[in-house]
């Protein structure tokens, strides 16, 4: 106690890493419970930029226990390079633990991600091509290789033989792709297992014990609500549950452990990858937001699509996550825009207006955003020290977002650094 969840409330990249890093200064444990290295979380401390993909954003604090739960899919090769890169910058990873149940991303998952995207042609999802979907497919097919297996050479060799043989058949016969030399894969992954074995521990037990001991726990969401496999814009989603509820199954803790759920959103909206985006701006305002906000993917470097703040999707997030409060990042990026628009509802082709996000793409088709317009601001707000100090138009904008989302805004981000946050 207390145990806080931080979740993405839009389509990802809301600045969850920054919020976790800030809140981790008051936490003893930080836990990742789903997703994999499709995530890219940026933490900036005194000009030093850290881009984290699998390692929890609490890692910059030397005494914070950083845990990777059973619900994560872990690419050991990428994970080791992340470990090495942190260690080379003087960041210790001794307090990092990985659950033996976590699924391992194998090389065929990465190849199959690319092959199936190619097969979809124009209907591709725009995945990060990190093998995430295929790794979760194997988990639910019950043929996945887990962290425990990786760290036990005989088990690993056996599993690579059975799963790898089938994958080779699929890759060559269905996709005309390249088969793997399974002995080579076994040798390579055995080495990864040796390196990672000291990090293996039961994250469910560690989290439970930390909670019983009264420690403060932060659960770090990856991806976001609108990328949830059920409650996102299916099929343009990821293959896990980035919702607050996903934390419990992905870590192995009961729902009553959770005391607080914080949603993170940007003061506008972005999306990387394909799929619907009602408030998207394909104009010079959208370009300006991308340029000023540096909206390029942390993982893939792809330009992010940009648009106005959509209160319909954030209200959806408030509901499906049970948000207690919201952190709104990147308000500083909107400086210099004469007018700020916020989508408050959608108008259907028959002229009726809806306030809840439709459950299907078919329901979303033809929806037009209904906007409210606010006066913008020109001041540089990145050095403000308190919310009260902000220009009146900024304060009005945030107060309006709070009212439209039906959720208290407890934090406002005015720059990428740890220090650039205003608490309300
Ligand atoms: P995450 O995936 O949710 O952790 O977010 P990313 O790190 O992928 O993307 C957020 C980007 O915005 C990063 O480059 C952050 O450094 C940056 N950022 C976060 N908060 C703010 C803010 O309040 N203002 C500005 N200008 N940048 C921010
Ligand atoms: P963070 O944690 C933004 C998107 C991809 C694609 C879809 C499916 O940094 O917010 P996947 O590789 O998961 O099968 O791709 O999901 N996506 C993200 N978009 N931020 C992320 O993570 C994302 N993780 C996946 O772009 O549209
Ligand atoms: Mg990101």
mmCIF file with all atom_site columns, N, CA, C and O and ligand atoms in Angstrom, residues 12-14 16 38-42 298-299 304, ligand 3:
data_model
loop_
_atom_site.group_PDB
_atom_site.id
_atom_site.type_symbol
_atom_site.label_atom_id
_atom_site.label_alt_id
_atom_site.label_comp_id
_atom_site.label_asym_id
_atom_site.label_entity_id
_atom_site.label_seq_id
_atom_site.pdbx_PDB_ins_code
_atom_site.Cartn_x
_atom_site.Cartn_y
_atom_site.Cartn_z
_atom_site.occupancy
_atom_site.B_iso_or_equiv
_atom_site.pdbx_formal_charge
_atom_site.auth_seq_id
_atom_site.auth_comp_id
_atom_site.auth_asym_id
_atom_site.auth_atom_id
_atom_site.pdbx_PDB_model_num
ATOM   1  N  N   . UNK A 1 12  ? -1.114 5.666  -27.089 1.00 0.00 ? 12  UNK A N   1
ATOM   2  C  CA  . UNK A 1 12  ? 0.279  5.437  -26.728 1.00 0.00 ? 12  UNK A CA  1
ATOM   3  C  C   . UNK A 1 12  ? 1.121  6.689  -26.819 1.00 0.00 ? 12  UNK A C   1
ATOM   4  O  O   . UNK A 1 12  ? 0.683  7.725  -27.333 1.00 0.00 ? 12  UNK A O   1
ATOM   5  N  N   . UNK A 1 13  ? 2.320  6.621  -26.236 1.00 0.00 ? 13  UNK A N   1
ATOM   6  C  CA  . UNK A 1 13  ? 3.296  7.712  -26.278 1.00 0.00 ? 13  UNK A CA  1
ATOM   7  C  C   . UNK A 1 13  ? 2.782  8.981  -25.605 1.00 0.00 ? 13  UNK A C   1
ATOM   8  O  O   . UNK A 1 13  ? 3.118  10.101 -26.012 1.00 0.00 ? 13  UNK A O   1
ATOM   9  N  N   . UNK A 1 14  ? 1.997  8.829  -24.562 1.00 0.00 ? 14  UNK A N   1
ATOM   10 C  CA  . UNK A 1 14  ? 1.429  9.979  -23.852 1.00 0.00 ? 14  UNK A CA  1
ATOM   11 C  C   . UNK A 1 14  ? 2.426  10.589 -22.865 1.00 0.00 ? 14  UNK A C   1
ATOM   12 O  O   . UNK A 1 14  ? 2.147  11.640 -22.271 1.00 0.00 ? 14  UNK A O   1
ATOM   13 N  N   . UNK A 1 16  ? 4.025  8.276  -20.527 1.00 0.00 ? 16  UNK A N   1
ATOM   14 C  CA  . UNK A 1 16  ? 3.883  7.417  -19.337 1.00 0.00 ? 16  UNK A CA  1
ATOM   15 C  C   . UNK A 1 16  ? 5.219  7.260  -18.631 1.00 0.00 ? 16  UNK A C   1
ATOM   16 O  O   . UNK A 1 16  ? 5.295  7.286  -17.406 1.00 0.00 ? 16  UNK A O   1
ATOM   17 N  N   . UNK A 1 38  ? 7.785  -3.357 -27.994 1.00 0.00 ? 38  UNK A N   1
ATOM   18 C  CA  . UNK A 1 38  ? 7.010  -2.444 -28.847 1.00 0.00 ? 38  UNK A CA  1
ATOM   19 C  C   . UNK A 1 38  ? 6.866  -1.096 -28.134 1.00 0.00 ? 38  UNK A C   1
ATOM   20 O  O   . UNK A 1 38  ? 6.653  -0.070 -28.774 1.00 0.00 ? 38  UNK A O   1
ATOM   21 N  N   . UNK A 1 39  ? 6.975  -1.100 -26.813 1.00 0.00 ? 39  UNK A N   1
ATOM   22 C  CA  . UNK A 1 39  ? 6.903  0.134  -26.030 1.00 0.00 ? 39  UNK A CA  1
ATOM   23 C  C   . UNK A 1 39  ? 8.206  0.915  -26.153 1.00 0.00 ? 39  UNK A C   1
ATOM   24 O  O   . UNK A 1 39  ? 9.274  0.336  -26.329 1.00 0.00 ? 39  UNK A O   1
ATOM   25 N  N   . UNK A 1 40  ? 8.080  2.240  -26.064 1.00 0.00 ? 40  UNK A N   1
ATOM   26 C  CA  . UNK A 1 40  ? 9.261  3.091  -25.990 1.00 0.00 ? 40  UNK A CA  1
ATOM   27 C  C   . UNK A 1 40  ? 8.942  4.201  -25.012 1.00 0.00 ? 40  UNK A C   1
ATOM   28 O  O   . UNK A 1 40  ? 8.070  5.022  -25.284 1.00 0.00 ? 40  UNK A O   1
ATOM   29 N  N   . UNK A 1 41  ? 9.570  4.168  -23.858 1.00 0.00 ? 41  UNK A N   1
ATOM   30 C  CA  . UNK A 1 41  ? 9.263  5.136  -22.798 1.00 0.00 ? 41  UNK A CA  1
ATOM   31 C  C   . UNK A 1 41  ? 10.481 6.035  -22.577 1.00 0.00 ? 41  UNK A C   1
ATOM   32 O  O   . UNK A 1 41  ? 11.570 5.545  -22.306 1.00 0.00 ? 41  UNK A O   1
ATOM   33 N  N   . UNK A 1 42  ? 10.262 7.341  -22.723 1.00 0.00 ? 42  UNK A N   1
ATOM   34 C  CA  . UNK A 1 42  ? 11.375 8.283  -22.624 1.00 0.00 ? 42  UNK A CA  1
ATOM   35 C  C   . UNK A 1 42  ? 11.388 8.942  -21.251 1.00 0.00 ? 42  UNK A C   1
ATOM   36 O  O   . UNK A 1 42  ? 10.368 9.435  -20.796 1.00 0.00 ? 42  UNK A O   1
ATOM   37 N  N   . UNK A 1 298 ? 9.359  6.526  -30.518 1.00 0.00 ? 298 UNK A N   1
ATOM   38 C  CA  . UNK A 1 298 ? 10.531 6.219  -29.692 1.00 0.00 ? 298 UNK A CA  1
ATOM   39 C  C   . UNK A 1 298 ? 11.114 4.864  -30.082 1.00 0.00 ? 298 UNK A C   1
ATOM   40 O  O   . UNK A 1 298 ? 12.317 4.638  -29.980 1.00 0.00 ? 298 UNK A O   1
ATOM   41 N  N   . UNK A 1 299 ? 10.274 3.944  -30.558 1.00 0.00 ? 299 UNK A N   1
ATOM   42 C  CA  . UNK A 1 299 ? 10.744 2.599  -30.890 1.00 0.00 ? 299 UNK A CA  1
ATOM   43 C  C   . UNK A 1 299 ? 11.113 2.477  -32.361 1.00 0.00 ? 299 UNK A C   1
ATOM   44 O  O   . UNK A 1 299 ? 12.149 1.921  -32.707 1.00 0.00 ? 299 UNK A O   1
ATOM   45 N  N   . UNK A 1 304 ? 4.639  10.350 -36.032 1.00 0.00 ? 304 UNK A N   1
ATOM   46 C  CA  . UNK A 1 304 ? 3.338  10.068 -35.417 1.00 0.00 ? 304 UNK A CA  1
ATOM   47 C  C   . UNK A 1 304 ? 2.273  10.923 -36.093 1.00 0.00 ? 304 UNK A C   1
ATOM   48 O  O   . UNK A 1 304 ? 2.515  12.081 -36.422 1.00 0.00 ? 304 UNK A O   1
HETATM 49 MG MG1 . LIG B 2 .   ? 6.243  5.418  -26.346 1.00 0.00 ? 3   LIG B MG1 1
#
